[in-house]
GROMACS .gro file of C-alpha atoms in nm:
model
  256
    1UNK     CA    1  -2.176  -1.358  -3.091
    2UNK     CA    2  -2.009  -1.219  -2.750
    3UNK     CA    3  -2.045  -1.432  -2.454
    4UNK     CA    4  -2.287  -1.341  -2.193
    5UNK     CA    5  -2.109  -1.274  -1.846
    6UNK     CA    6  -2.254  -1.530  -1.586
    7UNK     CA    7  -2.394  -1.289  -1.280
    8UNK     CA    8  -2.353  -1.523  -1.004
    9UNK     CA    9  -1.981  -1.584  -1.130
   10UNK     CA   10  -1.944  -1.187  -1.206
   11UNK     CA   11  -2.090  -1.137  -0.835
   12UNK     CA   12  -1.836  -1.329  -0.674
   13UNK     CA   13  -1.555  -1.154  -0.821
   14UNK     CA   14  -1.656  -0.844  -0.712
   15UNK     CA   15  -1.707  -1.003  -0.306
   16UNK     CA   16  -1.356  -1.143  -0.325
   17UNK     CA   17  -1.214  -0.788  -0.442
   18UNK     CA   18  -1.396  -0.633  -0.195
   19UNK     CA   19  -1.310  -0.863   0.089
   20UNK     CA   20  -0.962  -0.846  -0.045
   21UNK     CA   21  -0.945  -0.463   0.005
   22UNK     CA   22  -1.083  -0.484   0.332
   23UNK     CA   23  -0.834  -0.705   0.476
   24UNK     CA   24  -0.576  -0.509   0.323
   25UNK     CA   25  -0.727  -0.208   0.465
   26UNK     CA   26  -0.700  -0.392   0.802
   27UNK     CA   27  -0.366  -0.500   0.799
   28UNK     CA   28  -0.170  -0.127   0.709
   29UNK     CA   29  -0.442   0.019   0.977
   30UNK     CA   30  -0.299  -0.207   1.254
   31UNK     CA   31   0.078  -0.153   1.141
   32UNK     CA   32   0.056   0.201   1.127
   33UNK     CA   33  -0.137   0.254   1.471
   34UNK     CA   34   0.094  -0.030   1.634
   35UNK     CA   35   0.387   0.185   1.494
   36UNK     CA   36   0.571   0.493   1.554
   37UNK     CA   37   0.699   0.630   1.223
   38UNK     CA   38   0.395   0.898   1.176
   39UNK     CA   39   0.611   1.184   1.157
   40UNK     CA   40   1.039   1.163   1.106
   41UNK     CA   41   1.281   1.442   1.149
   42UNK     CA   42   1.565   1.572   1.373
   43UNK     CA   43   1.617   1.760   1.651
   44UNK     CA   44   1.940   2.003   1.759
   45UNK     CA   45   2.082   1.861   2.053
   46UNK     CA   46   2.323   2.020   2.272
   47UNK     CA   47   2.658   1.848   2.249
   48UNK     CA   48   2.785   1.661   2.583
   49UNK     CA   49   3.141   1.785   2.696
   50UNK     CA   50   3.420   1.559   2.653
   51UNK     CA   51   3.525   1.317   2.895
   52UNK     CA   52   3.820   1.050   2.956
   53UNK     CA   53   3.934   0.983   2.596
   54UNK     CA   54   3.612   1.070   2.409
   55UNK     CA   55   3.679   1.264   2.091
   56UNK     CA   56   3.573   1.415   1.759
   57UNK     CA   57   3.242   1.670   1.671
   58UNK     CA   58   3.014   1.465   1.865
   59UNK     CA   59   3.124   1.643   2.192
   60UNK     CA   60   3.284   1.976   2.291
   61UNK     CA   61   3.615   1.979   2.403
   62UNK     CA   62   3.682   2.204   2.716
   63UNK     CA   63   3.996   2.344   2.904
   64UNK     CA   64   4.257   2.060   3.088
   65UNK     CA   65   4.572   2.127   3.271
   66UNK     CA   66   4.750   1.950   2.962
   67UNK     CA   67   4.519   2.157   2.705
   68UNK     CA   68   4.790   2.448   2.500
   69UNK     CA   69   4.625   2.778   2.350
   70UNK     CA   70   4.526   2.616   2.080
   71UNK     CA   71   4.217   2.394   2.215
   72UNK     CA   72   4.145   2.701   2.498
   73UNK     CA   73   4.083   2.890   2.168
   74UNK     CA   74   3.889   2.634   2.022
   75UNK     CA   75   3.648   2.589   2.286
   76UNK     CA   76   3.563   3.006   2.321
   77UNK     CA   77   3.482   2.984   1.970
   78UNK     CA   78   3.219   2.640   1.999
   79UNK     CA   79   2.934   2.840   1.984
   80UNK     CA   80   2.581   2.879   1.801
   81UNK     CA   81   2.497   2.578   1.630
   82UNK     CA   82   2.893   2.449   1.634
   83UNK     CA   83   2.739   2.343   2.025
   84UNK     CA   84   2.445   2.163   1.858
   85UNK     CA   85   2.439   1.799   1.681
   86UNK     CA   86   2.135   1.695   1.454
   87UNK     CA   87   2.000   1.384   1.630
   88UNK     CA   88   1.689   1.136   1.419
   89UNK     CA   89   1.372   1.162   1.613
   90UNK     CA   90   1.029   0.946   1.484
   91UNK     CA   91   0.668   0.972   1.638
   92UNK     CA   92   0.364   0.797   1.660
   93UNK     CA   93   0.059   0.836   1.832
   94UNK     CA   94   0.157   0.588   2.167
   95UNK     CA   95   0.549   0.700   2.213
   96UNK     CA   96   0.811   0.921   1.999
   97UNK     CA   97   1.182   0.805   1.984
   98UNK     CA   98   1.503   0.997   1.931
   99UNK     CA   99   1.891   0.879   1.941
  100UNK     CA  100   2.107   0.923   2.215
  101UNK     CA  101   2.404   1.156   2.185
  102UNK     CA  102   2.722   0.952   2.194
  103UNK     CA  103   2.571   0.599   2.252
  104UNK     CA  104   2.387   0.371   2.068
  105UNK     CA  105   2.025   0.309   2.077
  106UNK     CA  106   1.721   0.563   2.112
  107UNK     CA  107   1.527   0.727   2.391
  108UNK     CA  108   1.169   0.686   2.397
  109UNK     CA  109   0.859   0.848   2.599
  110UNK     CA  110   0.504   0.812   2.603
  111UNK     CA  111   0.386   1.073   2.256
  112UNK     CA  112   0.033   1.169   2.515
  113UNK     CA  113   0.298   1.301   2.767
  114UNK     CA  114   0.479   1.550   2.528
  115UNK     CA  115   0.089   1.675   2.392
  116UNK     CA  116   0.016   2.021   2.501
  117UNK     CA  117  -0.234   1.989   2.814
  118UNK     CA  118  -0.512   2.178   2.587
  119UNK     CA  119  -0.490   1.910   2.335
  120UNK     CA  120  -0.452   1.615   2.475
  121UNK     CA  121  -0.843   1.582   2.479
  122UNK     CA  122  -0.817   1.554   2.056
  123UNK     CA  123  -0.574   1.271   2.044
  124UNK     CA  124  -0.720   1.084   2.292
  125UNK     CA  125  -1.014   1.135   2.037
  126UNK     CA  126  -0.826   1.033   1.794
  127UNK     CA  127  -0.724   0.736   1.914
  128UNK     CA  128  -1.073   0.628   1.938
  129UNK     CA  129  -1.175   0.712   1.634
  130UNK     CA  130  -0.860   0.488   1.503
  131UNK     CA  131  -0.971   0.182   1.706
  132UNK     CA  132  -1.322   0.241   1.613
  133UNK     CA  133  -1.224   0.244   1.256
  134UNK     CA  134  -0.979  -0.066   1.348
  135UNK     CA  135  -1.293  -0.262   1.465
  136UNK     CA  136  -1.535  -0.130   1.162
  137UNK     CA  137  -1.274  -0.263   0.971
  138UNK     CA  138  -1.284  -0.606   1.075
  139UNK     CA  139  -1.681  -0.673   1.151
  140UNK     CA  140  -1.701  -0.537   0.764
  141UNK     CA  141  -1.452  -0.794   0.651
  142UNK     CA  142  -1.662  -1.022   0.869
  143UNK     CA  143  -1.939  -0.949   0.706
  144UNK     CA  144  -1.827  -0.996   0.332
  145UNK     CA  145  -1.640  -1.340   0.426
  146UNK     CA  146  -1.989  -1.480   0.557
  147UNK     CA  147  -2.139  -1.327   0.263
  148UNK     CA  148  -1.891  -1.564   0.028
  149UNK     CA  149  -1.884  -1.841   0.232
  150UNK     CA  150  -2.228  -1.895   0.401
  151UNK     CA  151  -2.507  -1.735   0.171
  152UNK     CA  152  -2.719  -2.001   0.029
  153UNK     CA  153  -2.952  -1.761  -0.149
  154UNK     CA  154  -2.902  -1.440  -0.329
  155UNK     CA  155  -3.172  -1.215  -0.085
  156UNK     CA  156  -2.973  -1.316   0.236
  157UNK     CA  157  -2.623  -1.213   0.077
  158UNK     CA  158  -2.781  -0.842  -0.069
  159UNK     CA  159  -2.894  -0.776   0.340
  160UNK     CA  160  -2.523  -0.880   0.412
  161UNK     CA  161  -2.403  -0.669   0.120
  162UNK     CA  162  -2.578  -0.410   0.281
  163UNK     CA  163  -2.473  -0.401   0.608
  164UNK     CA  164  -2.103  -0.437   0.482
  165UNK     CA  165  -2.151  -0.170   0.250
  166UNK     CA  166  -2.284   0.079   0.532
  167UNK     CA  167  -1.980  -0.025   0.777
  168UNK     CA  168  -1.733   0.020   0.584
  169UNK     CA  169  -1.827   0.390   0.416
  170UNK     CA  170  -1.877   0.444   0.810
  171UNK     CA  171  -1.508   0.357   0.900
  172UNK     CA  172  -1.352   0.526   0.608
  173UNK     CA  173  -1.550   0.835   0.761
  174UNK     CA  174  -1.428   0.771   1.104
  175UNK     CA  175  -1.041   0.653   0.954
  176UNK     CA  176  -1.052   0.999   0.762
  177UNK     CA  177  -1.137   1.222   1.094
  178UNK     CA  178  -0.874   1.017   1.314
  179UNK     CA  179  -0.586   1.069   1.081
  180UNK     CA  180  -0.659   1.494   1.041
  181UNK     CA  181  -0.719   1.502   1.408
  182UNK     CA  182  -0.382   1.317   1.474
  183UNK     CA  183  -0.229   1.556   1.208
  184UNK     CA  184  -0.324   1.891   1.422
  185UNK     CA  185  -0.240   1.749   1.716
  186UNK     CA  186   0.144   1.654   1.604
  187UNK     CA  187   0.189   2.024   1.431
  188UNK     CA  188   0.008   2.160   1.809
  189UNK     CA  189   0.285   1.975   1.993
  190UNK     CA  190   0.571   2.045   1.717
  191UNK     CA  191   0.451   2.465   1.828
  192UNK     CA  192   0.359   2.424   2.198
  193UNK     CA  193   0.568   2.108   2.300
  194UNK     CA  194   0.830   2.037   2.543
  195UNK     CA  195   1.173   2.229   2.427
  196UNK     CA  196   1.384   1.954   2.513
  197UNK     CA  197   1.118   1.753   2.229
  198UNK     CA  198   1.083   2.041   1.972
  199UNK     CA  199   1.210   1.922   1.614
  200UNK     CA  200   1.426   2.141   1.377
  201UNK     CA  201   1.320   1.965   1.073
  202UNK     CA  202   1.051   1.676   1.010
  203UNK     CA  203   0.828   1.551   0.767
  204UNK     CA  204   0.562   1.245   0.732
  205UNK     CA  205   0.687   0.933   0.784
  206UNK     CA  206   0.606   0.560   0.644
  207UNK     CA  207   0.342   0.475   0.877
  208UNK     CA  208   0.125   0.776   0.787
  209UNK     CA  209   0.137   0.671   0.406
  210UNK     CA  210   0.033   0.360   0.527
  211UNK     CA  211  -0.262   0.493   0.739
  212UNK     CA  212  -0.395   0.722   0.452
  213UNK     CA  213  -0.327   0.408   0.193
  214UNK     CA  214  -0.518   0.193   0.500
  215UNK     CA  215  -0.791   0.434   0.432
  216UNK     CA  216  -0.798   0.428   0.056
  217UNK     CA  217  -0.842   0.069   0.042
  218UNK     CA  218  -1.097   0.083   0.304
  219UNK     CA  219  -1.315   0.340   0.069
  220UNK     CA  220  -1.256   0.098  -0.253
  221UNK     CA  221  -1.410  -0.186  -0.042
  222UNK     CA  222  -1.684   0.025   0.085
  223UNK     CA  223  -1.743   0.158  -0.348
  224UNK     CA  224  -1.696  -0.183  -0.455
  225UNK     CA  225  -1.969  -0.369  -0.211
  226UNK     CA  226  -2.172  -0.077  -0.305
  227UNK     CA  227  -2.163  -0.130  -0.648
  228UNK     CA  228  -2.257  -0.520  -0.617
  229UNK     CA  229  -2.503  -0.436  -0.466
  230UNK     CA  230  -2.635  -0.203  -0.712
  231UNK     CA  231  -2.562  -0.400  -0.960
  232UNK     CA  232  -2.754  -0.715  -0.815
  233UNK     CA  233  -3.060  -0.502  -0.726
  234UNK     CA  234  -3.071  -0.438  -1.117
  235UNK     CA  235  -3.047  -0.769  -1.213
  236UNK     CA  236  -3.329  -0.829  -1.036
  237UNK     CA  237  -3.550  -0.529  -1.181
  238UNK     CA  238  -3.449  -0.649  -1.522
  239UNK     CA  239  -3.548  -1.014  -1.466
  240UNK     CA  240  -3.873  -0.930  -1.295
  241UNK     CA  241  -3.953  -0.643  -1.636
  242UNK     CA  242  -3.889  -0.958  -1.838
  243UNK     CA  243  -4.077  -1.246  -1.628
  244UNK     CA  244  -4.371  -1.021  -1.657
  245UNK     CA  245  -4.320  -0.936  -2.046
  246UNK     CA  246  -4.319  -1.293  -2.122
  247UNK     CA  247  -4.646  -1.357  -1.860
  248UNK     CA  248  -4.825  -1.046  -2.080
  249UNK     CA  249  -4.696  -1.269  -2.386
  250UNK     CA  250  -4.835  -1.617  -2.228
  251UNK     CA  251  -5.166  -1.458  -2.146
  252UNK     CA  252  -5.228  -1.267  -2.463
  253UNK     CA  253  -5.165  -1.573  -2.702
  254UNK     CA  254  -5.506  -1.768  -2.657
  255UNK     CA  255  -5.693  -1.441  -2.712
  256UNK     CA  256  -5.569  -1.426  -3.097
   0.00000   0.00000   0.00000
């Protein structure tokens, strides 16, 4: 004979692994917007000339009263990209970083600043929409902790259920429209952007995979409290079919 599941045990299972998404879903969320590894690439940066005893092909060597034919030659023919050095550059949405030529360290200025004037308007939009979905988030993770924790009868922690449910499918909407906007806005600068900014190469960096996982969890939460509740709505249709089949049977009996 197979065992029969218990429902209140099976219904607690299925709050924890949605609570435990959620909180996931918070944590990468805040790392990624606190951080400034969205996008990662380099930049060609114009090489400083030399000076005092500085050497090598991080600098460009020019004519000196010591200097023989050989380095005046060298110096005419330092052009095109043999003037340029590849330099890391990583951007978020509050500030973008690069290194500095010949020193150690990196640069950094405000990411807003460097947006074309046109589209400023969408990040700051975006950065809403990512605290909004910050604070969704959270009051949904609220929600299913009280739901664990404080719910003393199964009708009380469905209307939580509920309201958890509906928060978190409306952050994951809001998480998914913040991260696209974001995305247009980086490839409007990377086109219209400051030259001095402009990158040669780049690609998607660690704290976008984290915002898009951030997102993912957030949706498996939201599909999770949605099927508990589902599930527990069920339950209860198929208990009441069978209180009132065995009330038919009770009433019935007498008669024959």
């Amino acid at each position: 004979r197979m065992p029969v599941a218990d429902p209140a045990s099976d219904r607690r299972q299925r709050a924890s692994a949605a609570f435990s998404l959620s909180f996931l879903s918070l944590t990468f969320s805040i790392t990624a917007f606190s951080s400034s590894y969205w996008c990662e690439g380099t930049r060609k940066v114009a090489k400083p000339f030399c000076t005092g005893q500085s050497k090598g092909d991080d600098c460009i060597r020019f004519n000196s009263p010591d200097s023989n034919s050989s380095n005046a030659v060298q110096y005419i023919w330092e052009t095109g990209d043999d003037k340029f050095v590849d330099r890391k550059f990583h951007a978020g949405i509050w500030y973008s970083c690069e290194e500095i030529v010949n020193e150690e360290g990196e640069k950094c200025r405000s990411f807003i600043s460097l947006t074309p004037a046109g589209d400023r308007g969408v990040l700051w939009l975006s950065i809403v929409a990512e605290l909004l979905y910050i604070i969704l988030i959270l009051l949904g993770a609220i929600l299913m902790s009280v739901e664990m924790c404080y719910c003393s009868t199964v009708i009380d922690g469905l209307k939580i259920n509920a309201f958890s449910a509906v928060i978190t499918v409306l952050a994951g909407l809001l998480g998914m429209v913040a991260h696209m906007m974001y995305t247009t806005v980086f490839q409007m600068t990377v086109n219209l952007g400051p030259e001095d900014w402009r990158p040669h190469t780049w690609d998607y960096g660690w704290s976008y995979c984290l915002a898009w996982a951030s997102f993912a969890c957030c949706m498996a939460a939201a599909v999770t409290t949605l099927n508990k509740y589902t599930k527990t709505i069920l339950e209860f249709k198929h208990k009441r079919k069978t209180l009132e089949r065995s009330l038919k049977v009770t009433y019935k009996f007498p008669e024959h």
